[in-house]
mmCIF file of C-alpha atoms in Angstrom:
data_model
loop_
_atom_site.group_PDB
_atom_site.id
_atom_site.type_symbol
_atom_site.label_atom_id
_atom_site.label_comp_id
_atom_site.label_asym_id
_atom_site.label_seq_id
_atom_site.Cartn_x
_atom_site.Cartn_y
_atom_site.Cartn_z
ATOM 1 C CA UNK H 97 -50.563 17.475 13.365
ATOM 2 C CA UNK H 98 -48.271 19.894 11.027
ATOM 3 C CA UNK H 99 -45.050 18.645 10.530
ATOM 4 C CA UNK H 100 -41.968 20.791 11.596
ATOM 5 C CA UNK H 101 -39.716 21.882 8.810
ATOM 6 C CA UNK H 102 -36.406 20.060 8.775
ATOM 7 C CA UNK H 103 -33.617 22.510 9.932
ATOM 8 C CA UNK H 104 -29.871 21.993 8.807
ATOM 9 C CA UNK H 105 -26.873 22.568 10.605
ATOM 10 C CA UNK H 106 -25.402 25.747 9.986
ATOM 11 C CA UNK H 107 -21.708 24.814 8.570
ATOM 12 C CA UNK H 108 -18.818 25.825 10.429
ATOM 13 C CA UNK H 109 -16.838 28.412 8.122
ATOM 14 C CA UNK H 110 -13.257 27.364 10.165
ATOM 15 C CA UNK H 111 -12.429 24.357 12.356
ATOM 16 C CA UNK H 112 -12.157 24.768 16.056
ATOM 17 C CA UNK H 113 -9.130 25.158 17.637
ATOM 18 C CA UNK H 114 -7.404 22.024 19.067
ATOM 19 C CA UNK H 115 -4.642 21.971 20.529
ATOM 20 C CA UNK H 116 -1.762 20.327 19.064
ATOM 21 C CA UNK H 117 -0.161 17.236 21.269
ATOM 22 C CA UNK H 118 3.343 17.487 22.056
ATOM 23 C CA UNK H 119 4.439 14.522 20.316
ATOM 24 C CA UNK H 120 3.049 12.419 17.539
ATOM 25 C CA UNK H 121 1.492 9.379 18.648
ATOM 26 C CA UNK H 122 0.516 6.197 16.733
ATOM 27 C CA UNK H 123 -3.448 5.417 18.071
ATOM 28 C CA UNK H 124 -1.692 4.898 21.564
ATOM 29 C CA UNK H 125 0.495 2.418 20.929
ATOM 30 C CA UNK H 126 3.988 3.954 21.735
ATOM 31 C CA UNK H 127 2.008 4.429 25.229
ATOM 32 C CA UNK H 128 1.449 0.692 26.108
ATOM 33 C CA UNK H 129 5.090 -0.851 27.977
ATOM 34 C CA UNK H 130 3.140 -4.262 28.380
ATOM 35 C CA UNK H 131 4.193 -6.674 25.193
ATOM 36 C CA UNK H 132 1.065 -9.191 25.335
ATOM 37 C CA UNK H 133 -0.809 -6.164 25.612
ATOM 38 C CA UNK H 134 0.984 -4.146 22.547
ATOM 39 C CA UNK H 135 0.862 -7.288 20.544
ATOM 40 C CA UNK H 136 -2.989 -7.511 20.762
ATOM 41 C CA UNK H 137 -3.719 -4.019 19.866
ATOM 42 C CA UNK H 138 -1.627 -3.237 17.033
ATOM 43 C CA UNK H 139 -2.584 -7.104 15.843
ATOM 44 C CA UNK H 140 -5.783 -5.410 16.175
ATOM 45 C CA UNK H 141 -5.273 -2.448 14.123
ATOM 46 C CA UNK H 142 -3.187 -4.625 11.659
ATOM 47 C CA UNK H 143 -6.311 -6.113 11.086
ATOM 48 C CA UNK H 144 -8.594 -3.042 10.541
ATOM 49 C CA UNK H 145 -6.214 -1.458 8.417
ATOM 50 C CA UNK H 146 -6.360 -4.538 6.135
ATOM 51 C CA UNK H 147 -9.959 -4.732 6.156
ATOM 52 C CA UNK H 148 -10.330 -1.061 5.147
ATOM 53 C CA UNK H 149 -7.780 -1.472 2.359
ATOM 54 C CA UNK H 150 -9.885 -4.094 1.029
ATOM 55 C CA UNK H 151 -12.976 -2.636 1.285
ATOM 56 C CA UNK H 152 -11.670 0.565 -0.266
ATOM 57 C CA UNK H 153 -10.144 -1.783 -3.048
ATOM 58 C CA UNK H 154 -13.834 -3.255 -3.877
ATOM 59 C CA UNK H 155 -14.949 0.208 -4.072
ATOM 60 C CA UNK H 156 -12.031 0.836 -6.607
ATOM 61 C CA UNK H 157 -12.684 -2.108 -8.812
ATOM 62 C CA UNK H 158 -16.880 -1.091 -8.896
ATOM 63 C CA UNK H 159 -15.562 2.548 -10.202
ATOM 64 C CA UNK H 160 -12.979 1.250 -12.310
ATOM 65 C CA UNK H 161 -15.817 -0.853 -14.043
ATOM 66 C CA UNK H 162 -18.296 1.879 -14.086
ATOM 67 C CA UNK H 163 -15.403 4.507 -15.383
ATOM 68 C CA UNK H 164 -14.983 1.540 -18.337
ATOM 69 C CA UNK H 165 -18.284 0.359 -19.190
ATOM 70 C CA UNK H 166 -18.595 0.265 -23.221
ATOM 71 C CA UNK H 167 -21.972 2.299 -22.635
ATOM 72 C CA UNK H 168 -21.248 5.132 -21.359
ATOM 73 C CA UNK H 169 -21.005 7.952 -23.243
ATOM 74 C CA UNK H 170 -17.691 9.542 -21.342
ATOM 75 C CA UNK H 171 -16.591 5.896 -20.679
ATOM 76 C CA UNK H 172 -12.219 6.382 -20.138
ATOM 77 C CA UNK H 173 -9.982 3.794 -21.571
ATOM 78 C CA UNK H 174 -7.600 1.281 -19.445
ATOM 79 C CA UNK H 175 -4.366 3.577 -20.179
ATOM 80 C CA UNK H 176 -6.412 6.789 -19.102
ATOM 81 C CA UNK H 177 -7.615 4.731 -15.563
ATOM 82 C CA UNK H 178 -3.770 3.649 -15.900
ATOM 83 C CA UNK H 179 -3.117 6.678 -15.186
ATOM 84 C CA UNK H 180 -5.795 7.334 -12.829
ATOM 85 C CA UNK H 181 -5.107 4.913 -10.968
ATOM 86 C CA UNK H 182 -1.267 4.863 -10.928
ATOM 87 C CA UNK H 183 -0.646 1.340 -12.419
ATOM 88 C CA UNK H 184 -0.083 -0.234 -15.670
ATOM 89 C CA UNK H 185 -3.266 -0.143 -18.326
ATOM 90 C CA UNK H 186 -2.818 -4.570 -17.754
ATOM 91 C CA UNK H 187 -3.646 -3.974 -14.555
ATOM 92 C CA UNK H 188 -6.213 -1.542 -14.811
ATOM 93 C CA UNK H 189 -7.864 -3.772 -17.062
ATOM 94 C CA UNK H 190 -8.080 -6.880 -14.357
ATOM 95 C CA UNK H 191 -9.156 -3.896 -11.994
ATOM 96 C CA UNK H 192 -12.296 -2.987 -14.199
ATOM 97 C CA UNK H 193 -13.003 -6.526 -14.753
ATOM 98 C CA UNK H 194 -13.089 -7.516 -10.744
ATOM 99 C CA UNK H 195 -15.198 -4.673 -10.669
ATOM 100 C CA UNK H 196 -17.242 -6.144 -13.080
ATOM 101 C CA UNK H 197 -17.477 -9.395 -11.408
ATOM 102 C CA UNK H 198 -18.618 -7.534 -8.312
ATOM 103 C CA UNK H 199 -21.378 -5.562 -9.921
ATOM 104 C CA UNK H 200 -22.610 -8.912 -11.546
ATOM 105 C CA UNK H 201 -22.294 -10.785 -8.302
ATOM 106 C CA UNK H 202 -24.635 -7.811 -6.809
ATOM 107 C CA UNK H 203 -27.297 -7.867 -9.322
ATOM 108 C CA UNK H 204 -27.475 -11.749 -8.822
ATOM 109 C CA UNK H 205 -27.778 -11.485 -5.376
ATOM 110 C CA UNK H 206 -30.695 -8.573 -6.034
ATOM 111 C CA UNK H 207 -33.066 -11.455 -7.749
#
């Protein structure tokens, strides 16, 4: 059998129009009048948030590392990821090394 070509998606030049709500809402919240019922979802969302802010914080630390690493090349210093990064070059320097305990952690792990 001859295998099809792969065809892409033809990219949308402009987004569709949607209409715009009326008010803002907050993920449905301001909707729900029972308390027990509030309380669980935004304890709920509380939760993802914080799990997405720490996930995106690991990713941080990994690139902080990699952005640092003696070997590269174009390797940045801790007052230029300072910078970066909004914070002082002390912290950016505990930022690249949790990154660097991560990427070591993950190459254990590989073996």
């Amino acid at each position: 059998m001859k295998e099809q070509p792969r065809t892409r998606p033809v990219p949308l030049l402009f987004d569709p129009a949607v209409p715009e709500p009326e008010t803002a809402r907050f993920f449905g919240l301001d909707e729900i009048t029972d308390a027990g019922e509030l309380l669980h979802r935004a304890t709920a969302l509380a939760d993802a948030f914080r799990y997405a802010a720490d996930r995106a914080g690991t990713y941080q630390a990994i690139a902080a590392a990699e952005l640092t690493d003696p070997r590269r090349f174009d390797r940045i210093t801790y007052p230029e990821l300072a910078e970066r990064v909004g914070c002082t070059p002390a912290a950016a320097e505990t930022l690249a090394e949790r990154g660097r305990q991560i990427l070591k952690g993950a190459a254990q792990r590989e073996f």
